[in-house]
Each structure stands twice: as structure tokens, then as C-alpha cells.
Amino acid sequence: MIVQTSLEGVHTFEQPDGYVTHYRLWGSETAADLVVMLHGGMSHAGWQAPLGDGLARLGGDVAFAAVDLRGSGLNAVRGHIPDGQAAVRDITLLLDSLKKARPGTRIHLAGWCFGAQVATVVAAGLTDADVIASLLMVCPGFFFNDRYSDVLDRSIDAALEVVEELGITVEPTRPFIRVPLRAADFTDRAEWLAAIEDDKLKLSHVTVGTIDSWEAIAVQSETDYGRIGKLPVRAVFGTRDKLVDNDRVRTFLQSHPDLETRDIDAGHAVHFEETDALTHLVADFVAELKR
């Protein structure tokens, strides 16, 4: 399920500025491998529960953590990111803490959709540190299709024009820009459409700061992808993805010398529609990297 109402399996990490980052954890504290997944823009860590449950059911030596990005999920001031570097720094410091707490564990940084861009920027900043062993991407959102890009631009422009026309001063932490995504953009499965619609933790509106942060991270990720060095990269695409421009992203990723890609017959929310297939792909990627 998407929404986890209890706090079972939820952990917290206090950032240097006092902000508390929440993350959900599946698997053993002593697992040989830990996959740390970052969610997409409007979602949260709870959306990754099917993958976490799937890896746990496999019974292997792979633990799974899904992190709420700043302003999302169980974290405070939902819908607001003060700046992109804060969101990136949160993940970098959390990974460093997890590595120190699990010195014998290999950490695989992963990202779904926009989370793949955040993960790329984080990975580029850790090239000289022995923190992560690989970069895993699921439906990486480096480039979206023309329809969604146009809808997003129009939605932002419309909100800003109304504020300007009315002469309103909006508090920086007040989300007022609608996220122009529908449940049908992620999946066509009835049970998941209903789950997304009913999800109280998803972001329906965001602040100007969040929009600026998303854009800054997106732009930086395109440059930083070339700075991740020899870190192995593994990517999974949904062949029926309605949001990501798969061909353009695949071409972009091919510049890395240690890239492997796989396709799954699914929409953007691969982890909802084809949980077993994605679970086995992630487990196989991790096992392959041990050789």
C-alpha cells in the first residue's frame, strides 16, 4: 500500500540545521547490501513500499530504505524546499551516517523519476568518498516528454500570473502552485489509481522555492552525471511511461562506460504495476555487482 499510517519501520535522522529526515527501512541491520531509494517530485517514501516488501520477501541479504526528501512525506513543511542544495545535502549526510552505522554494508543509491536526478547530484558529490557502491535508476526523469513539460510550464506560469495580477504577497513556505500530475500519468491499474487519489501524503501544491529547487537539481544533474567517475550505473525503463522521454534519457545515459539498462512492460510507476519484475531486477543488479 502507498500510505503507511503507523510509524513501524520508520526511522529519523536529524540534519545539522535541526531538520528531521524520515526514512522507511526493510531488512536486516546487518545486511551485506542496502539499497537507498529516493522518490519522485510529488510522491514520498511510502510509494516505494511495494519494492521494499518485495525485496524483503526474497529473503536475500539486501536491505532497502526509502527516504522522504525535504518537504515531502512525513517530513515537516510539506511542499517546500528552501533550496536544491539543502535537499541534496540531506541525502549526502544521511548516506554518510548509514555507512558509518553499517561499516560492512555496501550502499547502492537509487532514485525513481526525479529522485534519479537527486541521486545523480548526490553521487557526483561522493566520488572521492567510499560511501556508495552503485547508482540505480528507475524511470529516470532527466527529460520529460513534450506534453508534460508544456503542462508543467503552463501550470507554474498561471499560478505566478494570478499572484502578480492580484498583487498578493505569498509567504515563502506556503505551497500554492499546483503539481500538474494525475494518477493516470503514473499507472492505468484501477487499484493503484485509487490508492494515488486517496494518498494524503502526496504533494498537490508546492512553493516557488520548491519549483526553483527542482529546476536547479535537474539542471545540475545533467552536468553531474559526467562527474560520477567509474561508479556502476544501472537503469530500468517502463516501456509505457507517459511522462519520461525514454529514448532521450537512454541516449543521455549511454555516455557512462559502466551502464546497463533493462526494460519492463509498465507505465511510469513500475514498482506498482510490475513489482516482482522490478524487485528481481534490483536484486540481480546488486548480486551482479558482487562478482
PDB file of N, CA, C and O in Angstrom, residues 92-153:
ATOM      1  N   THR A  92      23.107  13.329   1.283  1.00  0.00           N
ATOM      2  CA  THR A  92      24.538  13.071   1.444  1.00  0.00           C
ATOM      3  C   THR A  92      24.879  12.760   2.897  1.00  0.00           C
ATOM      4  O   THR A  92      25.593  11.785   3.194  1.00  0.00           O
ATOM      5  N   LEU A  93      24.358  13.552   3.816  1.00  0.00           N
ATOM      6  CA  LEU A  93      24.655  13.355   5.231  1.00  0.00           C
ATOM      7  C   LEU A  93      23.989  12.091   5.773  1.00  0.00           C
ATOM      8  O   LEU A  93      24.569  11.390   6.612  1.00  0.00           O
ATOM      9  N   LEU A  94      22.779  11.788   5.294  1.00  0.00           N
ATOM     10  CA  LEU A  94      22.122  10.554   5.719  1.00  0.00           C
ATOM     11  C   LEU A  94      22.908   9.335   5.261  1.00  0.00           C
ATOM     12  O   LEU A  94      23.111   8.381   6.027  1.00  0.00           O
ATOM     13  N   LEU A  95      23.367   9.345   4.010  1.00  0.00           N
ATOM     14  CA  LEU A  95      24.155   8.224   3.499  1.00  0.00           C
ATOM     15  C   LEU A  95      25.440   8.038   4.298  1.00  0.00           C
ATOM     16  O   LEU A  95      25.831   6.903   4.620  1.00  0.00           O
ATOM     17  N   ASP A  96      26.085   9.135   4.623  1.00  0.00           N
ATOM     18  CA  ASP A  96      27.318   9.062   5.410  1.00  0.00           C
ATOM     19  C   ASP A  96      27.030   8.447   6.775  1.00  0.00           C
ATOM     20  O   ASP A  96      27.805   7.613   7.263  1.00  0.00           O
ATOM     21  N   SER A  97      25.910   8.823   7.372  1.00  0.00           N
ATOM     22  CA  SER A  97      25.529   8.262   8.669  1.00  0.00           C
ATOM     23  C   SER A  97      25.226   6.772   8.566  1.00  0.00           C
ATOM     24  O   SER A  97      25.650   5.980   9.421  1.00  0.00           O
ATOM     25  N   LEU A  98      24.505   6.374   7.512  1.00  0.00           N
ATOM     26  CA  LEU A  98      24.181   4.958   7.323  1.00  0.00           C
ATOM     27  C   LEU A  98      25.444   4.134   7.095  1.00  0.00           C
ATOM     28  O   LEU A  98      25.566   3.012   7.598  1.00  0.00           O
ATOM     29  N   LYS A  99      26.384   4.690   6.347  1.00  0.00           N
ATOM     30  CA  LYS A  99      27.631   3.977   6.080  1.00  0.00           C
ATOM     31  C   LYS A  99      28.432   3.775   7.364  1.00  0.00           C
ATOM     32  O   LYS A  99      28.999   2.699   7.597  1.00  0.00           O
ATOM     33  N   LYS A 100      28.467   4.785   8.202  1.00  0.00           N
ATOM     34  CA  LYS A 100      29.199   4.664   9.461  1.00  0.00           C
ATOM     35  C   LYS A 100      28.521   3.678  10.402  1.00  0.00           C
ATOM     36  O   LYS A 100      29.186   2.958  11.160  1.00  0.00           O
ATOM     37  N   ALA A 101      27.183   3.635  10.349  1.00  0.00           N
ATOM     38  CA  ALA A 101      26.443   2.714  11.216  1.00  0.00           C
ATOM     39  C   ALA A 101      26.506   1.278  10.709  1.00  0.00           C
ATOM     40  O   ALA A 101      26.310   0.333  11.482  1.00  0.00           O
ATOM     41  N   ARG A 102      26.792   1.117   9.402  1.00  0.00           N
ATOM     42  CA  ARG A 102      26.861  -0.210   8.779  1.00  0.00           C
ATOM     43  C   ARG A 102      28.192  -0.335   8.031  1.00  0.00           C
ATOM     44  O   ARG A 102      28.219  -0.396   6.807  1.00  0.00           O
ATOM     45  N   PRO A 103      29.298  -0.354   8.722  1.00  0.00           N
ATOM     46  CA  PRO A 103      30.614  -0.317   8.049  1.00  0.00           C
ATOM     47  C   PRO A 103      30.859  -1.473   7.089  1.00  0.00           C
ATOM     48  O   PRO A 103      31.639  -1.342   6.140  1.00  0.00           O
ATOM     49  N   GLY A 104      30.208  -2.613   7.277  1.00  0.00           N
ATOM     50  CA  GLY A 104      30.425  -3.752   6.387  1.00  0.00           C
ATOM     51  C   GLY A 104      29.418  -3.858   5.264  1.00  0.00           C
ATOM     52  O   GLY A 104      29.432  -4.825   4.488  1.00  0.00           O
ATOM     53  N   THR A 105      28.541  -2.874   5.156  1.00  0.00           N
ATOM     54  CA  THR A 105      27.458  -2.909   4.167  1.00  0.00           C
ATOM     55  C   THR A 105      27.786  -2.044   2.949  1.00  0.00           C
ATOM     56  O   THR A 105      28.267  -0.921   3.090  1.00  0.00           O
ATOM     57  N   ARG A 106      27.502  -2.592   1.758  1.00  0.00           N
ATOM     58  CA  ARG A 106      27.626  -1.788   0.532  1.00  0.00           C
ATOM     59  C   ARG A 106      26.310  -1.048   0.316  1.00  0.00           C
ATOM     60  O   ARG A 106      25.246  -1.661   0.368  1.00  0.00           O
ATOM     61  N   ILE A 107      26.397   0.247   0.092  1.00  0.00           N
ATOM     62  CA  ILE A 107      25.201   1.069  -0.112  1.00  0.00           C
ATOM     63  C   ILE A 107      25.042   1.381  -1.591  1.00  0.00           C
ATOM     64  O   ILE A 107      25.974   1.846  -2.254  1.00  0.00           O
ATOM     65  N   HIS A 108      23.857   1.108  -2.108  1.00  0.00           N
ATOM     66  CA  HIS A 108      23.527   1.370  -3.504  1.00  0.00           C
ATOM     67  C   HIS A 108      22.497   2.502  -3.532  1.00  0.00           C
ATOM     68  O   HIS A 108      21.364   2.325  -3.091  1.00  0.00           O
ATOM     69  N   LEU A 109      22.883   3.656  -4.028  1.00  0.00           N
ATOM     70  CA  LEU A 109      21.976   4.796  -4.087  1.00  0.00           C
ATOM     71  C   LEU A 109      21.055   4.640  -5.287  1.00  0.00           C
ATOM     72  O   LEU A 109      21.515   4.335  -6.402  1.00  0.00           O
ATOM     73  N   ALA A 110      19.767   4.832  -5.066  1.00  0.00           N
ATOM     74  CA  ALA A 110      18.780   4.630  -6.126  1.00  0.00           C
ATOM     75  C   ALA A 110      17.817   5.812  -6.184  1.00  0.00           C
ATOM     76  O   ALA A 110      17.631   6.530  -5.194  1.00  0.00           O
ATOM     77  N   GLY A 111      17.206   6.009  -7.351  1.00  0.00           N
ATOM     78  CA  GLY A 111      16.223   7.072  -7.484  1.00  0.00           C
ATOM     79  C   GLY A 111      15.183   6.730  -8.527  1.00  0.00           C
ATOM     80  O   GLY A 111      15.501   6.153  -9.571  1.00  0.00           O
ATOM     81  N   TRP A 112      13.949   7.058  -8.225  1.00  0.00           N
ATOM     82  CA  TRP A 112      12.839   6.874  -9.170  1.00  0.00           C
ATOM     83  C   TRP A 112      12.408   8.253  -9.665  1.00  0.00           C
ATOM     84  O   TRP A 112      12.236   9.181  -8.886  1.00  0.00           O
ATOM     85  N   CYS A 113      12.279   8.395 -10.988  1.00  0.00           N
ATOM     86  CA  CYS A 113      11.834   9.639 -11.621  1.00  0.00           C
ATOM     87  C   CYS A 113      12.768  10.786 -11.218  1.00  0.00           C
ATOM     88  O   CYS A 113      13.970  10.697 -11.413  1.00  0.00           O
ATOM     89  N   PHE A 114      12.235  11.855 -10.626  1.00  0.00           N
ATOM     90  CA  PHE A 114      13.078  12.979 -10.215  1.00  0.00           C
ATOM     91  C   PHE A 114      14.103  12.547  -9.171  1.00  0.00           C
ATOM     92  O   PHE A 114      15.196  13.130  -9.068  1.00  0.00           O
ATOM     93  N   GLY A 115      13.793  11.515  -8.410  1.00  0.00           N
ATOM     94  CA  GLY A 115      14.734  11.008  -7.422  1.00  0.00           C
ATOM     95  C   GLY A 115      16.041  10.558  -8.051  1.00  0.00           C
ATOM     96  O   GLY A 115      17.098  10.597  -7.412  1.00  0.00           O
ATOM     97  N   ALA A 116      15.990  10.122  -9.317  1.00  0.00           N
ATOM     98  CA  ALA A 116      17.216   9.722 -10.012  1.00  0.00           C
ATOM     99  C   ALA A 116      18.121  10.926 -10.256  1.00  0.00           C
ATOM    100  O   ALA A 116      19.356  10.808 -10.238  1.00  0.00           O
ATOM    101  N   GLN A 117      17.519  12.084 -10.484  1.00  0.00           N
ATOM    102  CA  GLN A 117      18.319  13.296 -10.675  1.00  0.00           C
ATOM    103  C   GLN A 117      18.961  13.744  -9.357  1.00  0.00           C
ATOM    104  O   GLN A 117      20.131  14.120  -9.321  1.00  0.00           O
ATOM    105  N   VAL A 118      18.190  13.678  -8.274  1.00  0.00           N
ATOM    106  CA  VAL A 118      18.756  13.993  -6.963  1.00  0.00           C
ATOM    107  C   VAL A 118      19.899  13.029  -6.654  1.00  0.00           C
ATOM    108  O   VAL A 118      20.976  13.432  -6.209  1.00  0.00           O
ATOM    109  N   ALA A 119      19.666  11.737  -6.915  1.00  0.00           N
ATOM    110  CA  ALA A 119      20.679  10.719  -6.644  1.00  0.00           C
ATOM    111  C   ALA A 119      21.954  10.973  -7.454  1.00  0.00           C
ATOM    112  O   ALA A 119      23.070  10.753  -6.962  1.00  0.00           O
ATOM    113  N   THR A 120      21.798  11.430  -8.674  1.00  0.00           N
ATOM    114  CA  THR A 120      22.958  11.711  -9.531  1.00  0.00           C
ATOM    115  C   THR A 120      23.812  12.829  -8.948  1.00  0.00           C
ATOM    116  O   THR A 120      25.047  12.739  -8.903  1.00  0.00           O
ATOM    117  N   VAL A 121      23.158  13.894  -8.491  1.00  0.00           N
ATOM    118  CA  VAL A 121      23.889  15.013  -7.900  1.00  0.00           C
ATOM    119  C   VAL A 121      24.591  14.571  -6.615  1.00  0.00           C
ATOM    120  O   VAL A 121      25.748  14.924  -6.359  1.00  0.00           O
ATOM    121  N   VAL A 122      23.892  13.775  -5.802  1.00  0.00           N
ATOM    122  CA  VAL A 122      24.496  13.254  -4.574  1.00  0.00           C
ATOM    123  C   VAL A 122      25.706  12.387  -4.911  1.00  0.00           C
ATOM    124  O   VAL A 122      26.779  12.520  -4.309  1.00  0.00           O
ATOM    125  N   ALA A 123      25.543  11.492  -5.886  1.00  0.00           N
ATOM    126  CA  ALA A 123      26.629  10.581  -6.264  1.00  0.00           C
ATOM    127  C   ALA A 123      27.845  11.343  -6.762  1.00  0.00           C
ATOM    128  O   ALA A 123      28.991  10.992  -6.451  1.00  0.00           O
ATOM    129  N   ALA A 124      27.616  12.405  -7.526  1.00  0.00           N
ATOM    130  CA  ALA A 124      28.734  13.204  -8.041  1.00  0.00           C
ATOM    131  C   ALA A 124      29.523  13.850  -6.910  1.00  0.00           C
ATOM    132  O   ALA A 124      30.739  14.012  -6.998  1.00  0.00           O
ATOM    133  N   GLY A 125      28.828  14.192  -5.836  1.00  0.00           N
ATOM    134  CA  GLY A 125      29.500  14.804  -4.703  1.00  0.00           C
ATOM    135  C   GLY A 125      30.228  13.816  -3.821  1.00  0.00           C
ATOM    136  O   GLY A 125      30.977  14.206  -2.918  1.00  0.00           O
ATOM    137  N   LEU A 126      30.019  12.519  -4.083  1.00  0.00           N
ATOM    138  CA  LEU A 126      30.633  11.479  -3.260  1.00  0.00           C
ATOM    139  C   LEU A 126      31.677  10.671  -4.025  1.00  0.00           C
ATOM    140  O   LEU A 126      32.074   9.601  -3.566  1.00  0.00           O
ATOM    141  N   THR A 127      32.120  11.183  -5.158  1.00  0.00           N
ATOM    142  CA  THR A 127      33.041  10.406  -5.992  1.00  0.00           C
ATOM    143  C   THR A 127      34.357  10.098  -5.285  1.00  0.00           C
ATOM    144  O   THR A 127      34.996   9.085  -5.568  1.00  0.00           O
ATOM    145  N   ASP A 128      34.771  10.957  -4.376  1.00  0.00           N
ATOM    146  CA  ASP A 128      36.040  10.738  -3.677  1.00  0.00           C
ATOM    147  C   ASP A 128      35.853  10.108  -2.302  1.00  0.00           C
ATOM    148  O   ASP A 128      36.805   9.988  -1.532  1.00  0.00           O
ATOM    149  N   ALA A 129      34.628   9.714  -1.995  1.00  0.00           N
ATOM    150  CA  ALA A 129      34.341   9.098  -0.700  1.00  0.00           C
ATOM    151  C   ALA A 129      33.905   7.654  -0.898  1.00  0.00           C
ATOM    152  O   ALA A 129      33.259   7.312  -1.887  1.00  0.00           O
ATOM    153  N   ASP A 130      34.257   6.815   0.030  1.00  0.00           N
ATOM    154  CA  ASP A 130      33.891   5.402  -0.041  1.00  0.00           C
ATOM    155  C   ASP A 130      32.546   5.190   0.653  1.00  0.00           C
ATOM    156  O   ASP A 130      32.456   4.580   1.715  1.00  0.00           O
ATOM    157  N   VAL A 131      31.486   5.730   0.012  1.00  0.00           N
ATOM    158  CA  VAL A 131      30.161   5.682   0.632  1.00  0.00           C
ATOM    159  C   VAL A 131      29.196   4.822  -0.170  1.00  0.00           C
ATOM    160  O   VAL A 131      28.500   3.967   0.385  1.00  0.00           O
ATOM    161  N   ILE A 132      29.106   5.029  -1.482  1.00  0.00           N
ATOM    162  CA  ILE A 132      28.150   4.265  -2.292  1.00  0.00           C
ATOM    163  C   ILE A 132      28.872   3.379  -3.301  1.00  0.00           C
ATOM    164  O   ILE A 132      29.954   3.712  -3.780  1.00  0.00           O
ATOM    165  N   ALA A 133      28.229   2.242  -3.613  1.00  0.00           N
ATOM    166  CA  ALA A 133      28.837   1.242  -4.496  1.00  0.00           C
ATOM    167  C   ALA A 133      28.260   1.270  -5.899  1.00  0.00           C
ATOM    168  O   ALA A 133      28.866   0.727  -6.830  1.00  0.00           O
ATOM    169  N   SER A 134      27.085   1.874  -6.075  1.00  0.00           N
ATOM    170  CA  SER A 134      26.482   1.924  -7.407  1.00  0.00           C
ATOM    171  C   SER A 134      25.369   2.957  -7.414  1.00  0.00           C
ATOM    172  O   SER A 134      24.940   3.453  -6.364  1.00  0.00           O
ATOM    173  N   LEU A 135      24.893   3.274  -8.612  1.00  0.00           N
ATOM    174  CA  LEU A 135      23.769   4.189  -8.802  1.00  0.00           C
ATOM    175  C   LEU A 135      22.697   3.448  -9.595  1.00  0.00           C
ATOM    176  O   LEU A 135      22.941   3.018 -10.727  1.00  0.00           O
ATOM    177  N   LEU A 136      21.526   3.289  -8.993  1.00  0.00           N
ATOM    178  CA  LEU A 136      20.402   2.608  -9.631  1.00  0.00           C
ATOM    179  C   LEU A 136      19.326   3.628  -9.965  1.00  0.00           C
ATOM    180  O   LEU A 136      18.985   4.472  -9.137  1.00  0.00           O
ATOM    181  N   MET A 137      18.779   3.549 -11.185  1.00  0.00           N
ATOM    182  CA  MET A 137      17.754   4.492 -11.608  1.00  0.00           C
ATOM    183  C   MET A 137      16.522   3.738 -12.117  1.00  0.00           C
ATOM    184  O   MET A 137      16.643   2.780 -12.875  1.00  0.00           O
ATOM    185  N   VAL A 138      15.348   4.195 -11.694  1.00  0.00           N
ATOM    186  CA  VAL A 138      14.093   3.613 -12.163  1.00  0.00           C
ATOM    187  C   VAL A 138      13.279   4.731 -12.810  1.00  0.00           C
ATOM    188  O   VAL A 138      12.985   5.746 -12.173  1.00  0.00           O
ATOM    189  N   CYS A 139      12.972   4.573 -14.083  1.00  0.00           N
ATOM    190  CA  CYS A 139      12.257   5.608 -14.845  1.00  0.00           C
ATOM    191  C   CYS A 139      12.873   6.983 -14.618  1.00  0.00           C
ATOM    192  O   CYS A 139      12.183   7.939 -14.227  1.00  0.00           O
ATOM    193  N   PRO A 140      14.185   7.116 -14.846  1.00  0.00           N
ATOM    194  CA  PRO A 140      14.873   8.373 -14.529  1.00  0.00           C
ATOM    195  C   PRO A 140      14.308   9.557 -15.294  1.00  0.00           C
ATOM    196  O   PRO A 140      14.142   9.506 -16.504  1.00  0.00           O
ATOM    197  N   GLY A 141      14.019  10.643 -14.552  1.00  0.00           N
ATOM    198  CA  GLY A 141      13.306  11.772 -15.135  1.00  0.00           C
ATOM    199  C   GLY A 141      14.177  12.898 -15.647  1.00  0.00           C
ATOM    200  O   GLY A 141      13.816  14.070 -15.494  1.00  0.00           O
ATOM    201  N   PHE A 142      15.309  12.564 -16.261  1.00  0.00           N
ATOM    202  CA  PHE A 142      16.180  13.618 -16.787  1.00  0.00           C
ATOM    203  C   PHE A 142      15.477  14.466 -17.839  1.00  0.00           C
ATOM    204  O   PHE A 142      15.672  15.681 -17.902  1.00  0.00           O
ATOM    205  N   PHE A 143      14.673  13.807 -18.680  1.00  0.00           N
ATOM    206  CA  PHE A 143      13.967  14.532 -19.737  1.00  0.00           C
ATOM    207  C   PHE A 143      12.541  14.000 -19.814  1.00  0.00           C
ATOM    208  O   PHE A 143      12.328  12.793 -19.969  1.00  0.00           O
ATOM    209  N   PHE A 144      11.576  14.924 -19.706  1.00  0.00           N
ATOM    210  CA  PHE A 144      10.180  14.533 -19.795  1.00  0.00           C
ATOM    211  C   PHE A 144       9.674  14.763 -21.216  1.00  0.00           C
ATOM    212  O   PHE A 144      10.285  15.495 -22.007  1.00  0.00           O
ATOM    213  N   ASN A 145       8.540  14.135 -21.529  1.00  0.00           N
ATOM    214  CA  ASN A 145       8.006  14.308 -22.872  1.00  0.00           C
ATOM    215  C   ASN A 145       7.431  15.716 -23.039  1.00  0.00           C
ATOM    216  O   ASN A 145       7.235  16.447 -22.069  1.00  0.00           O
ATOM    217  N   ASP A 146       7.170  16.097 -24.287  1.00  0.00           N
ATOM    218  CA  ASP A 146       6.737  17.459 -24.575  1.00  0.00           C
ATOM    219  C   ASP A 146       5.427  17.813 -23.886  1.00  0.00           C
ATOM    220  O   ASP A 146       5.246  18.941 -23.415  1.00  0.00           O
ATOM    221  N   ARG A 147       4.512  16.841 -23.796  1.00  0.00           N
ATOM    222  CA  ARG A 147       3.196  17.128 -23.195  1.00  0.00           C
ATOM    223  C   ARG A 147       3.336  17.533 -21.743  1.00  0.00           C
ATOM    224  O   ARG A 147       2.827  18.575 -21.314  1.00  0.00           O
ATOM    225  N   TYR A 148       4.055  16.718 -20.965  1.00  0.00           N
ATOM    226  CA  TYR A 148       4.174  17.039 -19.541  1.00  0.00           C
ATOM    227  C   TYR A 148       5.007  18.298 -19.322  1.00  0.00           C
ATOM    228  O   TYR A 148       4.681  19.126 -18.468  1.00  0.00           O
ATOM    229  N   SER A 149       6.063  18.482 -20.092  1.00  0.00           N
ATOM    230  CA  SER A 149       6.889  19.678 -19.950  1.00  0.00           C
ATOM    231  C   SER A 149       6.060  20.935 -20.194  1.00  0.00           C
ATOM    232  O   SER A 149       6.173  21.931 -19.465  1.00  0.00           O
ATOM    233  N   ASP A 150       5.193  20.883 -21.202  1.00  0.00           N
ATOM    234  CA  ASP A 150       4.349  22.034 -21.521  1.00  0.00           C
ATOM    235  C   ASP A 150       3.317  22.280 -20.424  1.00  0.00           C
ATOM    236  O   ASP A 150       3.100  23.433 -20.010  1.00  0.00           O
ATOM    237  N   VAL A 151       2.696  21.199 -19.933  1.00  0.00           N
ATOM    238  CA  VAL A 151       1.691  21.332 -18.873  1.00  0.00           C
ATOM    239  C   VAL A 151       2.325  21.905 -17.609  1.00  0.00           C
ATOM    240  O   VAL A 151       1.742  22.765 -16.935  1.00  0.00           O
ATOM    241  N   LEU A 152       3.522  21.443 -17.270  1.00  0.00           N
ATOM    242  CA  LEU A 152       4.204  21.935 -16.076  1.00  0.00           C
ATOM    243  C   LEU A 152       4.506  23.427 -16.204  1.00  0.00           C
ATOM    244  O   LEU A 152       4.248  24.209 -15.273  1.00  0.00           O
ATOM    245  N   ASP A 153       5.032  23.833 -17.348  1.00  0.00           N
ATOM    246  CA  ASP A 153       5.344  25.250 -17.552  1.00  0.00           C
ATOM    247  C   ASP A 153       4.092  26.114 -17.464  1.00  0.00           C
ATOM    248  O   ASP A 153       4.095  27.195 -16.845  1.00  0.00           O
TER     249      ASP A 153
END
